PDB file of C-alpha atoms in Angstrom:
ATOM      1  CA  UNK A   1     -12.520-161.812 136.219  1.00 72.00           C
ATOM      2  CA  UNK A   2     -14.283-164.007 138.777  1.00 84.00           C
ATOM      3  CA  UNK A   3     -16.366-166.318 136.575  1.00 90.00           C
ATOM      4  CA  UNK A   4     -16.002-167.740 133.105  1.00 92.00           C
ATOM      5  CA  UNK A   5     -18.133-170.016 130.950  1.00 94.00           C
ATOM      6  CA  UNK A   6     -16.341-172.658 128.883  1.00 94.00           C
ATOM      7  CA  UNK A   7     -18.385-173.133 125.707  1.00 93.00           C
ATOM      8  CA  UNK A   8     -18.225-176.928 125.568  1.00 89.00           C
ATOM      9  CA  UNK A   9     -20.008-180.046 126.776  1.00 84.00           C
ATOM     10  CA  UNK A  10     -16.775-182.058 126.586  1.00 82.00           C
ATOM     11  CA  UNK A  11     -15.934-183.092 130.172  1.00 81.00           C
ATOM     12  CA  UNK A  12     -12.239-183.599 129.387  1.00 76.00           C
ATOM     13  CA  UNK A  13     -11.877-180.073 128.020  1.00 80.00           C
ATOM     14  CA  UNK A  14     -13.792-178.641 130.984  1.00 84.00           C
ATOM     15  CA  UNK A  15     -11.432-180.380 133.433  1.00 81.00           C
ATOM     16  CA  UNK A  16      -8.347-179.027 131.626  1.00 78.00           C
ATOM     17  CA  UNK A  17      -9.651-175.472 131.854  1.00 84.00           C
ATOM     18  CA  UNK A  18     -10.860-175.837 135.469  1.00 84.00           C
ATOM     19  CA  UNK A  19      -7.321-176.807 136.502  1.00 79.00           C
ATOM     20  CA  UNK A  20      -5.843-173.815 134.685  1.00 78.00           C
ATOM     21  CA  UNK A  21      -8.300-171.190 135.902  1.00 84.00           C
ATOM     22  CA  UNK A  22      -8.405-172.419 139.531  1.00 83.00           C
ATOM     23  CA  UNK A  23      -4.858-171.039 139.949  1.00 83.00           C
ATOM     24  CA  UNK A  24      -6.260-167.578 139.233  1.00 84.00           C
ATOM     25  CA  UNK A  25      -9.332-167.880 141.454  1.00 87.00           C
ATOM     26  CA  UNK A  26     -11.690-167.938 138.457  1.00 88.00           C
ATOM     27  CA  UNK A  27     -14.833-170.041 138.834  1.00 90.00           C
ATOM     28  CA  UNK A  28     -15.592-172.128 135.751  1.00 91.00           C
ATOM     29  CA  UNK A  29     -18.984-173.174 134.422  1.00 91.00           C
ATOM     30  CA  UNK A  30     -19.461-175.266 131.309  1.00 92.00           C
ATOM     31  CA  UNK A  31     -22.475-175.622 129.045  1.00 90.00           C
ATOM     32  CA  UNK A  32     -23.246-178.774 131.061  1.00 88.00           C
ATOM     33  CA  UNK A  33     -23.699-176.626 134.201  1.00 89.00           C
ATOM     34  CA  UNK A  34     -26.106-174.119 132.682  1.00 85.00           C
ATOM     35  CA  UNK A  35     -29.794-174.750 133.200  1.00 71.00           C
ATOM     36  CA  UNK A  36     -30.836-172.788 130.128  1.00 71.00           C
ATOM     37  CA  UNK A  37     -30.588-174.790 126.944  1.00 75.00           C
ATOM     38  CA  UNK A  38     -28.052-173.233 124.608  1.00 80.00           C
ATOM     39  CA  UNK A  39     -29.090-173.513 120.962  1.00 78.00           C
ATOM     40  CA  UNK A  40     -26.578-175.032 118.541  1.00 81.00           C
ATOM     41  CA  UNK A  41     -24.434-172.167 117.287  1.00 87.00           C
ATOM     42  CA  UNK A  42     -23.677-172.401 113.594  1.00 86.00           C
ATOM     43  CA  UNK A  43     -19.962-172.041 112.882  1.00 85.00           C
ATOM     44  CA  UNK A  44     -20.040-169.975 109.702  1.00 90.00           C
ATOM     45  CA  UNK A  45     -16.532-168.502 109.928  1.00 93.00           C
ATOM     46  CA  UNK A  46     -13.704-168.952 107.415  1.00 94.00           C
ATOM     47  CA  UNK A  47     -11.046-169.690 110.042  1.00 96.00           C
ATOM     48  CA  UNK A  48     -10.577-171.386 113.408  1.00 96.00           C
ATOM     49  CA  UNK A  49     -10.437-167.940 115.027  1.00 97.00           C
ATOM     50  CA  UNK A  50     -13.710-166.786 113.455  1.00 97.00           C
ATOM     51  CA  UNK A  51     -15.535-169.973 114.499  1.00 96.00           C
ATOM     52  CA  UNK A  52     -14.217-169.783 118.075  1.00 96.00           C
ATOM     53  CA  UNK A  53     -15.217-166.101 118.259  1.00 97.00           C
ATOM     54  CA  UNK A  54     -18.751-166.800 116.982  1.00 96.00           C
ATOM     55  CA  UNK A  55     -19.308-169.313 119.812  1.00 95.00           C
ATOM     56  CA  UNK A  56     -17.645-167.218 122.530  1.00 96.00           C
ATOM     57  CA  UNK A  57     -19.277-163.908 121.592  1.00 96.00           C
ATOM     58  CA  UNK A  58     -22.783-165.372 121.139  1.00 95.00           C
ATOM     59  CA  UNK A  59     -22.786-167.033 124.570  1.00 94.00           C
ATOM     60  CA  UNK A  60     -21.090-164.045 126.238  1.00 95.00           C
ATOM     61  CA  UNK A  61     -23.949-161.819 125.034  1.00 94.00           C
ATOM     62  CA  UNK A  62     -26.537-164.308 126.358  1.00 92.00           C
ATOM     63  CA  UNK A  63     -25.107-164.378 129.907  1.00 92.00           C
ATOM     64  CA  UNK A  64     -23.118-161.101 130.151  1.00 94.00           C
ATOM     65  CA  UNK A  65     -20.111-163.115 131.344  1.00 94.00           C
ATOM     66  CA  UNK A  66     -16.666-163.874 129.934  1.00 94.00           C
ATOM     67  CA  UNK A  67     -16.789-166.968 127.709  1.00 96.00           C
ATOM     68  CA  UNK A  68     -13.986-169.136 126.361  1.00 96.00           C
ATOM     69  CA  UNK A  69     -14.581-171.172 123.192  1.00 96.00           C
ATOM     70  CA  UNK A  70     -12.207-173.124 121.001  1.00 94.00           C
ATOM     71  CA  UNK A  71     -12.102-174.390 117.468  1.00 94.00           C
ATOM     72  CA  UNK A  72      -9.586-176.920 116.288  1.00 94.00           C
ATOM     73  CA  UNK A  73      -8.681-179.231 113.446  1.00 96.00           C
ATOM     74  CA  UNK A  74      -5.855-180.464 111.258  1.00 97.00           C
ATOM     75  CA  UNK A  75      -4.104-178.706 108.376  1.00 98.00           C
ATOM     76  CA  UNK A  76      -2.221-180.766 105.770  1.00 98.00           C
ATOM     77  CA  UNK A  77       0.323-178.848 103.693  1.00 98.00           C
ATOM     78  CA  UNK A  78       0.076-181.125 100.619  1.00 98.00           C
ATOM     79  CA  UNK A  79      -3.694-180.432 100.575  1.00 98.00           C
ATOM     80  CA  UNK A  80      -3.273-176.632 100.810  1.00 97.00           C
ATOM     81  CA  UNK A  81      -4.300-176.658 104.474  1.00 97.00           C
ATOM     82  CA  UNK A  82      -7.331-178.935 104.133  1.00 97.00           C
ATOM     83  CA  UNK A  83      -9.304-180.279 105.964  1.00 97.00           C
ATOM     84  CA  UNK A  84      -8.772-177.228 108.254  1.00 97.00           C
ATOM     85  CA  UNK A  85     -12.019-175.861 109.692  1.00 96.00           C
ATOM     86  CA  UNK A  86     -13.892-178.752 108.019  1.00 95.00           C
ATOM     87  CA  UNK A  87     -11.868-181.420 109.898  1.00 95.00           C
ATOM     88  CA  UNK A  88     -14.782-182.878 111.891  1.00 91.00           C
ATOM     89  CA  UNK A  89     -17.063-183.155 108.850  1.00 92.00           C
ATOM     90  CA  UNK A  90     -14.473-183.789 106.138  1.00 95.00           C
ATOM     91  CA  UNK A  91     -16.204-186.909 104.789  1.00 94.00           C
ATOM     92  CA  UNK A  92     -19.759-185.690 105.451  1.00 90.00           C
ATOM     93  CA  UNK A  93     -22.049-183.958 107.912  1.00 82.00           C
ATOM     94  CA  UNK A  94     -22.364-186.936 110.276  1.00 82.00           C
ATOM     95  CA  UNK A  95     -18.866-186.517 111.863  1.00 81.00           C
ATOM     96  CA  UNK A  96     -17.375-189.977 111.275  1.00 91.00           C
ATOM     97  CA  UNK A  97     -13.716-190.301 112.345  1.00 93.00           C
ATOM     98  CA  UNK A  98     -13.040-193.439 110.265  1.00 94.00           C
ATOM     99  CA  UNK A  99     -14.587-191.930 107.131  1.00 96.00           C
ATOM    100  CA  UNK A 100     -12.620-188.693 107.627  1.00 96.00           C
ATOM    101  CA  UNK A 101      -9.352-190.628 107.980  1.00 97.00           C
ATOM    102  CA  UNK A 102     -10.141-192.777 104.922  1.00 97.00           C
ATOM    103  CA  UNK A 103     -10.809-189.681 102.809  1.00 97.00           C
ATOM    104  CA  UNK A 104      -7.605-187.994 104.028  1.00 97.00           C
ATOM    105  CA  UNK A 105      -5.419-191.064 103.343  1.00 97.00           C
ATOM    106  CA  UNK A 106      -7.008-191.507  99.908  1.00 97.00           C
ATOM    107  CA  UNK A 107      -6.205-187.893  99.008  1.00 97.00           C
ATOM    108  CA  UNK A 108      -2.598-188.412 100.164  1.00 98.00           C
ATOM    109  CA  UNK A 109      -2.140-191.836  98.523  1.00 96.00           C
ATOM    110  CA  UNK A 110       0.452-190.549  96.020  1.00 96.00           C
ATOM    111  CA  UNK A 111       2.223-188.216  98.468  1.00 97.00           C
ATOM    112  CA  UNK A 112       5.431-189.619 100.083  1.00 94.00           C
ATOM    113  CA  UNK A 113       5.675-189.615 103.898  1.00 88.00           C
ATOM    114  CA  UNK A 114       8.279-186.825 104.050  1.00 91.00           C
ATOM    115  CA  UNK A 115       5.922-184.529 102.098  1.00 96.00           C
ATOM    116  CA  UNK A 116       2.926-185.225 104.378  1.00 97.00           C
ATOM    117  CA  UNK A 117       3.676-182.414 106.818  1.00 98.00           C
ATOM    118  CA  UNK A 118       0.686-181.321 108.862  1.00 98.00           C
ATOM    119  CA  UNK A 119      -0.316-179.703 112.120  1.00 98.00           C
ATOM    120  CA  UNK A 120      -3.097-179.878 114.621  1.00 97.00           C
ATOM    121  CA  UNK A 121      -4.376-176.342 115.329  1.00 97.00           C
ATOM    122  CA  UNK A 122      -6.368-175.043 118.301  1.00 96.00           C
ATOM    123  CA  UNK A 123      -7.558-171.446 118.577  1.00 97.00           C
ATOM    124  CA  UNK A 124      -9.017-170.229 121.873  1.00 96.00           C
ATOM    125  CA  UNK A 125     -11.271-167.165 121.891  1.00 97.00           C
ATOM    126  CA  UNK A 126     -12.116-165.319 125.117  1.00 96.00           C
ATOM    127  CA  UNK A 127     -15.094-162.975 124.701  1.00 97.00           C
ATOM    128  CA  UNK A 128     -15.752-160.443 127.489  1.00 95.00           C
ATOM    129  CA  UNK A 129     -18.707-158.059 127.692  1.00 94.00           C
ATOM    130  CA  UNK A 130     -17.748-154.658 126.296  1.00 93.00           C
ATOM    131  CA  UNK A 131     -14.182-155.666 125.417  1.00 95.00           C
ATOM    132  CA  UNK A 132     -12.304-156.993 122.409  1.00 96.00           C
ATOM    133  CA  UNK A 133     -12.153-160.759 122.001  1.00 97.00           C
ATOM    134  CA  UNK A 134      -8.757-162.285 122.851  1.00 96.00           C
ATOM    135  CA  UNK A 135      -7.321-165.066 120.662  1.00 97.00           C
ATOM    136  CA  UNK A 136      -4.631-167.627 121.553  1.00 97.00           C
ATOM    137  CA  UNK A 137      -3.358-170.205 119.043  1.00 97.00           C
ATOM    138  CA  UNK A 138      -1.533-173.466 119.680  1.00 97.00           C
ATOM    139  CA  UNK A 139      -0.192-175.998 117.182  1.00 97.00           C
ATOM    140  CA  UNK A 140       1.366-179.454 117.183  1.00 97.00           C
ATOM    141  CA  UNK A 141       3.522-180.104 114.110  1.00 98.00           C
ATOM    142  CA  UNK A 142       3.946-183.525 112.543  1.00 97.00           C
ATOM    143  CA  UNK A 143       3.330-185.821 109.558  1.00 97.00           C
ATOM    144  CA  UNK A 144       0.428-187.937 108.308  1.00 98.00           C
ATOM    145  CA  UNK A 145       1.008-191.720 108.485  1.00 97.00           C
ATOM    146  CA  UNK A 146       0.338-194.118 105.600  1.00 95.00           C
ATOM    147  CA  UNK A 147      -2.230-196.009 107.692  1.00 95.00           C
ATOM    148  CA  UNK A 148      -3.863-195.719 111.142  1.00 96.00           C
ATOM    149  CA  UNK A 149      -1.995-196.928 114.251  1.00 97.00           C
ATOM    150  CA  UNK A 150      -3.163-196.949 117.882  1.00 95.00           C
ATOM    151  CA  UNK A 151      -6.467-196.865 119.739  1.00 92.00           C
ATOM    152  CA  UNK A 152      -6.114-193.869 122.074  1.00 86.00           C
ATOM    153  CA  UNK A 153      -7.473-190.443 121.267  1.00 80.00           C
ATOM    154  CA  UNK A 154      -9.993-189.562 118.584  1.00 86.00           C
ATOM    155  CA  UNK A 155     -10.315-187.792 115.248  1.00 92.00           C
ATOM    156  CA  UNK A 156      -7.110-187.880 113.212  1.00 96.00           C
ATOM    157  CA  UNK A 157      -4.906-189.065 116.113  1.00 95.00           C
ATOM    158  CA  UNK A 158      -4.312-192.562 114.592  1.00 97.00           C
ATOM    159  CA  UNK A 159      -2.705-191.082 111.444  1.00 97.00           C
ATOM    160  CA  UNK A 160      -0.732-188.187 112.981  1.00 97.00           C
ATOM    161  CA  UNK A 161       2.934-188.605 113.940  1.00 97.00           C
ATOM    162  CA  UNK A 162       3.985-185.674 116.164  1.00 97.00           C
ATOM    163  CA  UNK A 163       7.340-184.216 115.092  1.00 96.00           C
ATOM    164  CA  UNK A 164      10.213-186.292 116.470  1.00 94.00           C
ATOM    165  CA  UNK A 165       7.994-189.231 117.486  1.00 94.00           C
ATOM    166  CA  UNK A 166       7.787-192.720 115.985  1.00 94.00           C
ATOM    167  CA  UNK A 167       4.334-193.151 117.527  1.00 96.00           C
ATOM    168  CA  UNK A 168       1.069-191.653 116.336  1.00 97.00           C
ATOM    169  CA  UNK A 169      -0.992-189.501 118.695  1.00 95.00           C
ATOM    170  CA  UNK A 170      -3.281-192.535 119.151  1.00 95.00           C
ATOM    171  CA  UNK A 171      -0.322-194.624 120.383  1.00 97.00           C
ATOM    172  CA  UNK A 172       0.621-192.101 123.073  1.00 95.00           C
ATOM    173  CA  UNK A 173      -0.806-192.136 126.591  1.00 91.00           C
ATOM    174  CA  UNK A 174      -3.179-189.280 127.409  1.00 83.00           C
ATOM    175  CA  UNK A 175      -0.443-187.828 129.672  1.00 84.00           C
ATOM    176  CA  UNK A 176       2.119-187.887 126.838  1.00 90.00           C
ATOM    177  CA  UNK A 177      -0.382-186.408 124.400  1.00 88.00           C
ATOM    178  CA  UNK A 178      -1.391-183.639 126.808  1.00 83.00           C
ATOM    179  CA  UNK A 179       2.194-182.378 127.118  1.00 88.00           C
ATOM    180  CA  UNK A 180       2.533-181.729 123.360  1.00 93.00           C
ATOM    181  CA  UNK A 181      -1.003-181.217 122.060  1.00 91.00           C
ATOM    182  CA  UNK A 182      -2.217-178.171 120.158  1.00 93.00           C
ATOM    183  CA  UNK A 183      -4.766-177.505 122.942  1.00 88.00           C
ATOM    184  CA  UNK A 184      -2.014-177.621 125.587  1.00 88.00           C
ATOM    185  CA  UNK A 185       0.079-175.165 123.565  1.00 93.00           C
ATOM    186  CA  UNK A 186      -2.906-172.803 123.193  1.00 94.00           C
ATOM    187  CA  UNK A 187      -3.551-173.054 126.947  1.00 89.00           C
ATOM    188  CA  UNK A 188       0.112-172.126 127.604  1.00 90.00           C
ATOM    189  CA  UNK A 189      -0.424-168.963 125.522  1.00 93.00           C
ATOM    190  CA  UNK A 190      -3.652-168.247 127.425  1.00 91.00           C
ATOM    191  CA  UNK A 191      -1.898-168.686 130.762  1.00 89.00           C
ATOM    192  CA  UNK A 192       0.742-166.123 129.768  1.00 89.00           C
ATOM    193  CA  UNK A 193      -2.098-163.690 129.037  1.00 88.00           C
ATOM    194  CA  UNK A 194      -3.810-164.476 132.381  1.00 84.00           C
ATOM    195  CA  UNK A 195      -0.570-163.797 134.290  1.00 82.00           C
ATOM    196  CA  UNK A 196      -0.215-160.410 132.597  1.00 80.00           C
ATOM    197  CA  UNK A 197      -3.822-159.313 133.185  1.00 73.00           C
TER     198      UNK A 197
END
């Protein structure tokens, strides 16, 4: 594998993957690097894996190259795994972090802190022409806070206490967050696969 497309326009994600793949001599392109406009790909799957695969496989077919895509979100045990794949649009289609957090905290208002177990989930899908799609999953376990704390990060970071921490994800530095995050743990699984292939 000499080239791979990362199916994102998020510069932070692209940098993370560039660092990983450079060790293996794999050249990385992101959707920002491609001159062709990529249409928005509707994520119609019922799981993180299905949504990641839809993105990866669609773009892989377009360019006949390996493509890595991810899908991620938060699962709350007291809500039977919600918001899950609907994390980004939990409070509506317009993707509003504050509204999503408000809805989540409202739904958990009667649930005590020790019963607010949750996890961030990231599933990576690597689609390769003519081969089966590879999936790697990473999680970060923790609990949902009673109210938001911290200004770093995005999404549900201000209300998520990683296991064993008295700070929310949004109170951690980006370096601290990157050592424990669900994306980092999925990348570790992907790196094991890269070493073996």
